Amino acid sequence: SAYVTAFNTVGHCDSQSVKFKVFDSKPTTSKLKTDSPNYTIGQKVTFIMESDKATGFTIGLYKDSERIDTISAASNEISYTISEAGSYSAYVTSWNSYGYLDSNRLDCCFNVYDSKPTVSKLTTDKPNYAVGQKITFTMKSDKATGFTIGLYKDSERIDTISASSDKVSYTINKAGNYSAYVTSWNSYGYLDSNRLDCCFTVYDTEPSNLSISCDKSYYEVGEKINFNFSVNNASEAYVLIDANGVRVEPWANVTGKKSYSCSFSEPGYYVYRLYAVNEYGTPATEWQVFNVYDSKPSDLEIITDKTAYKCGEQVNFTFKSKNSVEQYIPIDVNGVREHFIDVSNQTNYSCSFDAVGTYMYCLYGKNNMGDAGCEYKSFTVYSEGDINSDTLFNVADLVLLNKYLLSVPGTELKIWQAGDMNGDGKLNTFDLILMRQNLIKG
C-alpha cells in the first residue's frame, strides 16, 4: 500500500492509502460472468472477471460456436454492446507476466433478443406456506430481461414485486388464499402469465380437511394399491401403514401429492392413515383397513335375523368372510335359483320377497386365488293367514287354527307365524277372531 503527501510552503495534505499486489506466479483462478443472463439488442452487457493474480484479462466472445470478438480489459469489469440477436458464450483469460489461466467457456452463457417475450410462466416452490415463511417465486420466460409479479389476496391486488432474475423470495404475514401472475418483459414488449396458474395458501392453523382412501378393501400379494388423499394447509404429509400390527418403514412422504401407490409381499391385515404436519399442529385421519391375501376365501358365514317372513317383509342378512374380493348371496326359491346378489365389500344386506315358499341361501366368495362358499341355510316366506301353507288363505286355515288352539291331537302348523294376525308373536283367540274377520271382509 502507499499514500502521497502533497505540500507547499503553506502546508501539506495526505492522500488516502492505495493498496496493490505484486505477484510471483501465474493466476490460479479465472472466472467470468455477466450481470444478467438475458439482454436485448443494443443493451449494455457487463462482463465481470474474477482472478486471484491477474494483471490483465482477455475475453473471447462466441455466437453459437463461432468466435466473433476479443475484448481486452485491465480491470475486473468491462461493458460491451451486442447488435445481433442470438445465443452467446464467452470465456476469460486471466494473465500476468508469469503466465495465464482460461476460464470455462460454458460458465458464461447469455442471450440477446430482438423481440418481446413469447413465454411467461410463474410458479411457487410449494402450494402451502405458514405465515411468515419465505415464498420462492420462479419465473420462466424465453426472452425476458426483467419480471414484475402482481400479487393478489382473493381478488384484491396487494403488492407488486420486481425481479431481474428468474427467482425471487417474498414473505406474507397474513393467512389466506393467494394468487399471482408475472409480466415477463424486455425493451421490445411484455407478456403476462395466467393468474390462475399460480395459486397458493398461507395458513395460521394446523392442517385440516384430511381424508384418505384406497381403491379396494382386498388385494392379492404383489398387487398395486392406489391411495387417494387430500389435506389443506399441510407443509408435510405422510401415509402411515401398519402390516399385521407392525409399522411399515419408512413412512410414505406424499407432500404436495394427491395419490400414492405401493404393493406388499406379505399377506395379512393392514391399517393406514394420513398424517399431516405444519408449524401449528400434526393431525391425522382415523385408521382404515385393507387386506392382502395369498389364498382363496375362507371362514365364510351368513345368517338371517329370522327364519320366517311375511310376503314383502324385510329380510336382513349378516355375513362375513376372509379374503373375499367379490361376495355374493345365491338364493334358491322352492328349489330354483332366482337370485345371485352382489354384496362385495359389505357385511350386511336387506331385501324383501313376494313369492311364498322355502328360500335356500349361502355366502359365496371369490378372489384371484379361487372361490369358496358356506353351507346353505333356509328361511320361509309366507302369506298372512295361510297357516296350512297351501298358498291360499281360506276357511281351511281358520279351521286349522281353531284345532290348534283346542289342542286337537295330530294338529301341526308348518309356519305358525302365518297365523299371528295381530303380530304379537303368539297364537291365541285374538288371532282366530282377526282371521275370521278378514275372511268375511275378503
XYZ file of C-alpha atoms in Angstrom:
442
model
C 0.000 0.000 0.000
C 1.071 3.603 -0.447
C -0.078 7.187 0.011
C 1.165 10.553 -1.175
C 1.790 13.756 0.754
C 1.202 16.936 -1.276
C 2.847 20.037 0.217
C 3.929 23.587 -0.365
C 5.337 26.296 1.857
C 1.967 26.871 3.476
C 1.405 23.234 4.497
C 0.719 19.663 3.321
C -2.145 17.160 2.768
C -2.022 13.324 2.778
C -3.946 11.195 0.266
C -5.861 8.048 1.133
C -3.855 4.835 1.180
C -3.792 2.878 -2.094
C -3.428 -0.894 -1.956
C -1.871 -3.060 -4.668
C -0.440 -6.552 -5.037
C 2.769 -7.916 -6.506
C 2.683 -11.485 -7.818
C 5.430 -14.020 -8.418
C 3.395 -16.736 -10.173
C 0.664 -17.047 -12.770
C -3.099 -16.884 -11.884
C -4.703 -19.960 -10.301
C -8.281 -18.670 -10.516
C -10.078 -17.488 -13.647
C -13.835 -16.923 -13.813
C -16.213 -14.871 -15.969
C -19.877 -13.919 -15.581
C -22.359 -11.331 -16.858
C -24.632 -9.114 -14.793
C -27.719 -10.735 -16.390
C -28.498 -13.911 -18.379
C -30.593 -12.017 -20.942
C -30.272 -8.786 -22.933
C -31.875 -7.014 -25.866
C -30.034 -5.660 -28.897
C -28.095 -2.507 -28.014
C -28.328 -3.123 -24.266
C -25.045 -2.886 -22.370
C -23.577 -6.264 -21.316
C -21.344 -6.037 -18.228
C -18.649 -8.725 -18.007
C -17.279 -9.372 -14.515
C -13.942 -11.162 -14.147
C -12.615 -12.931 -11.070
C -8.975 -13.948 -10.634
C -6.501 -14.143 -7.779
C -3.307 -12.928 -9.547
C -4.291 -11.353 -12.868
C -2.886 -8.064 -14.054
C -4.986 -8.168 -17.224
C -7.867 -10.006 -18.895
C -8.755 -11.109 -22.422
C -12.358 -12.152 -23.165
C -13.153 -14.475 -26.066
C -16.748 -13.861 -27.253
C -18.700 -16.501 -29.231
C -22.028 -16.550 -31.039
C -23.100 -20.182 -31.158
C -19.746 -21.878 -31.873
C -18.122 -19.025 -33.830
C -15.602 -16.625 -32.267
C -16.818 -13.118 -33.055
C -14.663 -10.814 -30.939
C -11.791 -10.485 -28.483
C -12.164 -7.970 -25.643
C -9.242 -6.743 -23.557
C -9.600 -5.346 -20.049
C -7.188 -4.089 -17.421
C -9.760 -4.157 -14.581
C -12.178 -6.856 -13.441
C -15.258 -5.255 -15.072
C -15.937 -4.114 -18.625
C -19.052 -3.188 -20.665
C -19.848 -4.342 -24.178
C -22.772 -3.862 -26.589
C -24.067 -6.560 -28.969
C -26.082 -5.651 -32.071
C -27.268 -9.076 -33.228
C -29.793 -11.398 -31.554
C -28.692 -14.899 -30.635
C -27.181 -17.204 -28.020
C -23.745 -16.173 -26.791
C -20.960 -17.589 -24.652
C -17.623 -16.274 -23.501
C -14.543 -17.197 -21.543
C -11.794 -15.095 -19.983
C -8.032 -15.496 -19.995
C -6.661 -14.111 -16.732
C -2.948 -13.329 -17.107
C 0.129 -11.737 -15.715
C 3.801 -11.755 -16.764
C 4.281 -15.255 -15.299
C 1.529 -16.907 -17.322
C -2.233 -17.214 -17.875
C -5.334 -19.285 -17.000
C -8.526 -19.741 -19.075
C -11.994 -19.945 -17.558
C -14.598 -22.471 -18.677
C -16.462 -21.144 -21.688
C -19.702 -22.836 -20.597
C -19.669 -20.946 -17.273
C -20.642 -17.710 -19.044
C -23.629 -18.019 -21.407
C -26.253 -15.364 -22.197
C -28.900 -14.433 -24.760
C -29.565 -11.317 -26.815
C -33.134 -10.777 -28.097
C -34.725 -8.682 -30.831
C -38.411 -9.258 -29.967
C -40.687 -9.351 -26.930
C -41.191 -12.498 -24.796
C -43.477 -15.263 -26.117
C -43.433 -17.377 -22.927
C -44.390 -16.163 -19.450
C -44.991 -18.518 -16.515
C -44.901 -18.237 -12.738
C -44.711 -20.956 -10.055
C -44.050 -21.212 -6.331
C -41.866 -23.847 -4.687
C -44.819 -25.185 -2.620
C -48.623 -24.907 -2.584
C -48.829 -24.083 1.158
C -46.913 -21.771 3.482
C -47.090 -20.733 7.116
C -47.479 -17.071 7.972
C -44.004 -15.506 7.875
C -42.471 -18.331 5.844
C -40.364 -17.435 2.807
C -42.080 -17.994 -0.562
C -39.862 -18.540 -3.609
C -41.349 -17.386 -6.904
C -39.831 -18.901 -10.050
C -40.341 -17.214 -13.400
C -39.982 -18.864 -16.798
C -39.710 -16.855 -19.998
C -37.913 -17.226 -23.297
C -36.818 -13.609 -23.841
C -37.333 -11.649 -20.629
C -34.733 -9.286 -19.229
C -36.914 -8.465 -16.231
C -40.050 -9.574 -14.379
C -42.890 -7.897 -12.479
C -45.119 -10.025 -10.229
C -48.662 -8.942 -9.374
C -49.741 -10.465 -6.037
C -53.420 -10.880 -5.055
C -55.251 -11.923 -1.893
C -58.619 -13.197 -3.031
C -59.467 -10.660 -5.761
C -57.548 -7.695 -4.320
C -54.126 -6.634 -5.614
C -51.897 -6.284 -2.556
C -48.366 -5.867 -3.911
C -46.099 -5.591 -6.954
C -42.746 -7.401 -6.880
C -39.908 -6.616 -9.294
C -37.151 -9.065 -10.188
C -34.235 -9.069 -12.613
C -33.532 -12.821 -12.295
C -35.809 -15.840 -12.597
C -36.175 -16.345 -8.819
C -37.278 -14.007 -6.055
C -38.248 -14.554 -2.396
C -41.172 -12.943 -0.590
C -42.820 -13.208 2.844
C -46.554 -12.904 3.632
C -47.768 -12.165 7.161
C -51.496 -12.728 6.778
C -53.296 -16.058 6.288
C -55.486 -16.546 3.237
C -55.739 -17.719 -0.347
C -53.353 -16.007 -2.746
C -52.723 -15.883 -6.470
C -50.129 -14.175 -8.615
C -49.120 -13.581 -12.207
C -45.877 -12.431 -13.776
C -45.230 -9.899 -16.517
C -42.127 -11.007 -18.426
C -40.630 -8.063 -20.288
C -37.760 -6.679 -22.267
C -37.240 -3.434 -24.204
C -39.370 -4.760 -27.091
C -42.503 -5.515 -25.063
C -44.071 -7.740 -22.392
C -46.214 -10.829 -21.852
C -48.438 -11.654 -18.845
C -48.823 -15.155 -17.435
C -52.176 -16.620 -16.420
C -53.028 -15.518 -12.889
C -54.785 -18.823 -12.130
C -51.614 -20.801 -12.936
C -50.020 -19.655 -9.665
C -52.237 -20.099 -6.592
C -51.101 -20.877 -3.044
C -52.323 -20.768 0.549
C -50.836 -19.048 3.579
C -52.093 -20.581 6.832
C -52.015 -19.861 10.551
C -53.752 -23.039 11.781
C -52.930 -26.748 11.784
C -53.717 -28.896 8.702
C -57.434 -29.538 8.120
C -59.898 -31.484 5.948
C -57.748 -34.617 5.920
C -59.095 -37.616 4.008
C -57.611 -40.790 2.568
C -58.942 -43.915 0.872
C -57.681 -46.824 -1.188
C -59.446 -48.191 -4.247
C -60.383 -51.614 -2.776
C -60.557 -53.470 0.520
C -58.771 -56.656 -0.643
C -55.562 -57.048 -2.656
C -53.573 -60.006 -3.896
C -49.950 -60.282 -2.729
C -47.880 -58.045 -5.035
C -50.928 -56.216 -6.431
C -50.679 -52.403 -6.721
C -52.623 -50.499 -4.056
C -53.752 -46.994 -5.012
C -54.294 -44.404 -2.269
C -56.067 -41.084 -2.873
C -55.990 -38.308 -0.294
C -56.453 -34.609 0.330
C -55.446 -32.124 3.025
C -55.437 -28.354 3.493
C -52.507 -26.344 4.882
C -50.004 -29.197 5.210
C -46.321 -28.386 4.838
C -45.656 -32.130 5.007
C -47.938 -35.155 4.565
C -47.308 -38.873 5.049
C -49.169 -42.154 4.541
C -48.649 -44.389 7.595
C -49.219 -48.146 7.136
C -49.149 -50.943 9.733
C -48.809 -54.527 8.435
C -50.129 -57.131 10.880
C -49.515 -54.749 13.756
C -46.016 -53.634 12.692
C -45.270 -50.169 11.277
C -44.101 -50.200 7.647
C -40.949 -48.085 7.324
C -40.145 -45.596 6.010
C -43.304 -43.505 6.032
C -44.510 -42.650 2.541
C -43.822 -38.934 2.024
C -46.743 -37.620 -0.076
C -46.205 -33.898 0.468
C -47.831 -31.940 -2.349
C -49.316 -35.076 -3.926
C -52.894 -36.368 -4.261
C -52.194 -40.067 -4.819
C -49.703 -42.773 -3.884
C -49.227 -46.407 -4.982
C -47.396 -49.369 -3.461
C -47.653 -53.152 -3.066
C -46.935 -55.731 -0.354
C -45.490 -59.247 -0.437
C -46.784 -60.289 2.985
C -50.426 -61.375 3.399
C -52.460 -60.125 6.321
C -54.346 -57.291 7.929
C -53.234 -53.760 7.057
C -54.291 -50.411 8.510
C -53.446 -46.976 7.145
C -53.958 -43.280 7.818
C -52.920 -39.847 6.532
C -50.642 -37.836 8.839
C -50.142 -34.108 8.192
C -47.640 -31.604 9.563
C -47.207 -27.850 9.676
C -45.894 -25.303 12.179
C -49.242 -25.250 14.013
C -50.038 -28.947 14.521
C -49.884 -32.590 13.399
C -53.395 -34.053 12.925
C -54.146 -37.429 11.329
C -57.142 -39.307 9.936
C -58.747 -42.320 11.598
C -57.196 -45.695 10.816
C -58.724 -47.537 7.851
C -58.341 -51.160 6.768
C -57.456 -53.317 3.772
C -56.366 -56.956 3.490
C -53.657 -58.644 1.445
C -54.251 -62.320 0.592
C -52.346 -65.259 -0.858
C -55.101 -67.906 -0.646
C -58.732 -68.353 -1.696
C -61.583 -67.061 0.523
C -62.217 -68.820 3.846
C -64.253 -68.589 7.067
C -67.486 -67.661 5.246
C -70.570 -67.215 7.455
C -74.066 -65.841 6.866
C -77.317 -65.647 8.870
C -80.732 -64.014 8.657
C -82.442 -62.295 11.577
C -85.436 -64.679 11.455
C -86.458 -67.987 9.904
C -89.877 -66.907 8.574
C -91.047 -63.708 6.872
C -94.353 -62.367 5.679
C -94.536 -61.527 1.983
C -92.908 -58.100 1.440
C -91.272 -58.079 4.881
C -87.620 -57.040 5.028
C -85.110 -59.872 5.283
C -81.826 -58.871 6.969
C -78.673 -60.811 6.049
C -75.491 -60.528 8.122
C -72.302 -62.143 6.868
C -68.515 -62.204 6.932
C -65.634 -63.863 5.142
C -61.867 -63.762 4.904
C -60.070 -62.746 1.684
C -63.206 -62.340 -0.462
C -62.626 -59.747 -3.164
C -66.111 -60.475 -4.512
C -69.049 -61.697 -2.393
C -72.461 -62.966 -3.480
C -75.602 -64.328 -1.851
C -77.133 -67.056 -4.073
C -80.827 -67.691 -3.239
C -82.954 -70.615 -4.433
C -86.746 -70.263 -4.197
C -88.615 -73.579 -3.972
C -85.621 -75.381 -5.484
C -84.980 -72.939 -8.358
C -82.102 -70.401 -8.481
C -83.795 -66.985 -8.531
C -81.217 -64.559 -7.129
C -77.441 -64.031 -7.128
C -76.930 -60.840 -5.135
C -73.607 -58.947 -5.270
C -72.636 -57.927 -1.713
C -68.928 -57.260 -2.304
C -67.320 -55.055 0.370
C -70.425 -55.335 2.574
C -71.177 -57.087 5.871
C -74.970 -56.851 5.776
C -77.728 -56.655 3.202
C -81.522 -56.251 3.306
C -84.252 -57.006 0.785
C -87.806 -58.397 0.616
C -89.557 -61.189 -1.298
C -93.110 -61.573 -2.599
C -93.111 -65.228 -3.593
C -94.353 -67.697 -0.952
C -92.085 -70.675 -0.329
C -88.850 -72.067 1.032
C -85.739 -69.999 0.415
C -82.243 -71.527 0.487
C -79.227 -69.215 0.735
C -75.476 -69.179 1.380
C -72.474 -66.833 1.066
C -70.133 -67.271 -1.911
C -66.692 -65.634 -2.005
C -64.151 -65.199 -4.788
C -60.647 -63.814 -5.355
C -57.777 -64.379 -7.794
C -56.674 -67.463 -5.851
C -60.044 -69.266 -6.041
C -63.576 -69.337 -4.669
C -65.475 -70.868 -1.756
C -68.943 -70.985 -0.190
C -70.519 -71.815 3.144
C -73.307 -74.341 3.813
C -76.830 -73.477 2.671
C -79.381 -72.272 5.196
C -83.109 -71.623 4.797
C -85.973 -69.318 5.662
C -89.629 -69.283 4.716
C -91.742 -66.581 3.111
C -95.451 -66.878 3.841
C -98.722 -65.177 3.035
C -100.558 -63.789 6.069
C -103.272 -66.201 7.222
C -102.017 -69.125 5.096
C -101.403 -71.251 8.163
C -101.668 -74.577 6.288
C -99.105 -73.436 3.658
C -101.213 -74.286 0.616
C -100.648 -70.725 -0.838
C -104.352 -69.903 -0.220
C -105.991 -68.016 2.618
C -109.434 -69.550 3.190
C -111.718 -71.327 5.694
C -109.304 -74.272 5.864
C -106.781 -72.020 7.588
C -109.445 -70.874 10.079
C -110.363 -74.491 10.868
C -106.695 -75.486 11.328
C -106.017 -72.589 13.700
C -109.144 -73.442 15.700
C -107.972 -77.080 16.042
C -104.527 -75.890 17.134
C -105.979 -73.625 19.803
C -108.204 -76.509 21.013
C -105.127 -78.771 21.118
C -106.732 -81.328 18.806
C -104.339 -84.303 18.565
C -102.348 -84.518 15.321
C -102.695 -80.803 14.558
C -99.462 -79.439 13.028
C -98.604 -75.938 11.870
C -95.747 -75.659 9.333
C -95.472 -71.873 9.632
C -97.192 -70.739 12.794
C -96.173 -67.105 12.083
C -98.737 -67.033 9.253
C -101.496 -67.251 11.841
C -100.135 -64.436 14.037
C -102.654 -61.943 12.677
C -102.005 -59.199 15.232
C -98.202 -59.598 15.144
C -97.707 -60.053 18.875
C -95.570 -63.169 18.453
C -98.228 -65.514 19.866
C -101.144 -67.608 18.563
C -104.359 -67.180 20.524
C -108.076 -66.428 20.284
C -107.386 -62.852 19.177
C -105.690 -64.185 16.039
C -108.647 -66.522 15.412
C -111.065 -63.582 15.624
C -108.964 -61.443 13.249
C -108.676 -64.333 10.803
C -112.456 -64.798 10.761
C -112.947 -61.031 10.237
C -110.515 -60.959 7.343
C -112.199 -63.891 5.664
C -115.603 -62.238 5.980
C -114.188 -58.976 4.503
C -112.389 -60.857 1.721
